[in-house]
């Protein structure tokens, strides 16, 4: 239980590093990044604890084993007779996974840009688009790669 619980918590917080990839595009990164990262972590932690507390109050915690049910929250809502809410939560899970994948796609070109600027990738990968000041070469490469993947 401890290892699987730690893995679940780890993956719940894995996307917050993508915020730091936007540091070069913010006006005041010393002020905005820490407040954005810590604020996002605080909000997600409160929501995560609240949902976990309500969930274990609805159904016995032994029934919420992820190896038994792919989506324990939807399962708990379904067992307690809230079919519509269970369907809505399952649909929300699909949209939230899509949003997480899009955030990862946002951060990756900026990481490649920083690597190219530091000399770890070819120099042409460090080109930026003049009007938007964003790394367009690495963005195009990433979009093509993900599109064909």
Coordinates of C-alpha atoms in Angstrom, one line a residue:
X1 CA 0.0 0.0 0.0
X2 CA 2.8 2.5 0.8
X3 CA 4.6 2.1 -2.5
X4 CA 1.4 2.4 -4.6
X5 CA 0.2 5.3 -2.5
X6 CA 3.5 7.1 -3.0
X7 CA 3.3 6.4 -6.8
X8 CA -0.2 7.9 -7.0
X9 CA 0.9 11.0 -5.1
X10 CA 4.0 11.4 -7.2
X11 CA 2.0 11.3 -10.4
X12 CA -0.6 13.7 -9.0
X13 CA 2.1 16.4 -8.7
X14 CA 4.3 15.6 -11.7
X15 CA 3.1 18.4 -14.0
X16 CA 4.1 21.4 -11.9
X17 CA 7.6 21.5 -13.3
X18 CA 6.1 22.6 -16.6
X19 CA 5.3 26.0 -15.0
X20 CA 9.0 26.7 -14.7
X21 CA 9.6 26.3 -18.4
X22 CA 7.7 29.5 -19.0
X23 CA 10.1 31.5 -16.8
X24 CA 11.7 33.3 -19.8
X25 CA 8.3 34.4 -21.0
X26 CA 7.1 36.0 -17.8
X27 CA 7.5 39.7 -16.9
X28 CA 8.7 39.1 -13.3
X29 CA 9.8 35.5 -12.9
X30 CA 11.3 36.0 -9.4
X31 CA 7.8 36.9 -8.1
X32 CA 5.4 35.1 -10.5
X33 CA 7.0 31.7 -10.7
X34 CA 7.2 30.9 -7.0
X35 CA 3.7 32.1 -6.4
X36 CA 2.3 30.3 -9.4
X37 CA 4.0 27.0 -8.5
X38 CA 3.3 27.1 -4.7
X39 CA -0.2 28.4 -5.3
X40 CA -1.0 25.6 -7.7
X41 CA 0.5 23.0 -5.4
X42 CA -1.5 24.4 -2.5
X43 CA -4.8 24.4 -4.4
X44 CA -4.3 20.9 -5.8
X45 CA -3.2 19.6 -2.3
X46 CA -6.4 20.9 -0.7
X47 CA -8.6 19.5 -3.4
X48 CA -6.8 16.2 -3.3
X49 CA -7.2 15.8 0.5
X50 CA -10.8 16.9 0.4
X51 CA -11.7 14.5 -2.3
X52 CA -9.8 11.7 -0.6
X53 CA -11.6 12.4 2.7
X54 CA -15.1 12.5 1.1
X55 CA -14.3 9.4 -0.9
X56 CA -13.3 7.3 2.1
X57 CA -16.4 8.5 3.8
X58 CA -18.6 7.3 1.0
X59 CA -17.2 3.8 0.5
X60 CA -15.0 1.5 2.6
X61 CA -11.3 2.2 1.7
X62 CA -10.7 -1.4 0.9
X63 CA -13.1 -1.1 -2.0
X64 CA -11.2 1.8 -3.5
X65 CA -8.2 -0.4 -4.5
X66 CA -6.9 0.9 -7.9
X67 CA -6.1 -2.7 -8.9
X68 CA -9.8 -3.5 -8.5
X69 CA -11.3 -0.4 -10.1
X70 CA -9.6 1.8 -12.7
X71 CA -11.3 4.9 -11.4
X72 CA -12.1 4.7 -7.7
X73 CA -13.9 8.0 -7.6
X74 CA -16.3 7.1 -10.3
X75 CA -16.7 3.7 -8.7
X76 CA -17.6 5.2 -5.3
X77 CA -20.2 7.5 -6.9
X78 CA -21.7 4.6 -8.9
X79 CA -22.0 2.4 -5.8
X80 CA -23.7 5.1 -3.9
X81 CA -26.3 5.6 -6.6
X82 CA -25.0 8.7 -8.3
X83 CA -24.7 7.3 -11.9
X84 CA -24.8 10.7 -13.5
X85 CA -22.0 12.1 -11.3
X86 CA -19.9 9.0 -11.9
X87 CA -20.3 9.5 -15.6
X88 CA -19.4 13.1 -15.3
X89 CA -16.3 12.3 -13.2
X90 CA -15.1 9.7 -15.7
X91 CA -15.6 12.2 -18.6
X92 CA -13.7 14.8 -16.5
X93 CA -10.8 12.4 -16.1
X94 CA -10.5 12.1 -19.9
X95 CA -10.5 15.8 -20.3
X96 CA -8.0 16.3 -17.5
X97 CA -5.6 13.7 -18.9
X98 CA -5.8 15.5 -22.2
X99 CA -5.0 18.8 -20.5
X100 CA -2.0 17.3 -18.8
X101 CA -0.7 16.0 -22.1
X102 CA -1.1 19.4 -23.6
X103 CA 0.8 21.0 -20.7
X104 CA 3.7 18.6 -21.3
X105 CA 3.6 19.5 -25.0
X106 CA 3.9 23.2 -24.0
X107 CA 7.0 22.7 -21.8
X108 CA 9.0 20.4 -24.0
X109 CA 9.9 22.8 -26.8
X110 CA 11.0 25.3 -24.3
X111 CA 13.3 22.8 -22.6
X112 CA 14.7 21.9 -26.1
X113 CA 15.2 25.6 -26.8
X114 CA 17.1 26.1 -23.5
X115 CA 19.3 23.1 -24.3
X116 CA 20.0 24.4 -27.8
X117 CA 20.9 27.8 -26.4
X118 CA 23.3 26.2 -23.9
X119 CA 25.0 24.2 -26.8
X120 CA 23.5 20.8 -25.9
X121 CA 21.5 20.7 -29.1
X122 CA 22.3 22.2 -32.5
X123 CA 22.2 26.0 -32.7
X124 CA 19.4 26.2 -35.2
X125 CA 17.0 24.8 -32.5
X126 CA 17.5 27.9 -30.5
X127 CA 15.7 30.2 -33.0
X128 CA 12.8 32.2 -31.8
X129 CA 9.9 33.7 -33.7
X130 CA 10.3 37.5 -33.7
X131 CA 6.7 38.7 -33.2
X132 CA 5.8 36.2 -30.5
X133 CA 9.3 35.6 -29.0
X134 CA 8.7 31.9 -28.7
X135 CA 10.9 29.0 -29.8
X136 CA 9.2 28.1 -33.0
X137 CA 11.7 25.6 -34.4
X138 CA 11.5 23.2 -31.5
X139 CA 7.7 23.7 -31.3
X140 CA 7.3 22.6 -34.9
X141 CA 9.6 19.6 -34.4
X142 CA 7.7 18.6 -31.3
X143 CA 4.3 19.0 -33.0
X144 CA 5.4 16.9 -36.0
X145 CA 6.8 14.2 -33.8
X146 CA 3.7 14.0 -31.5
X147 CA 1.4 14.2 -34.6
X148 CA 3.0 11.2 -36.2
X149 CA 3.5 9.3 -32.9

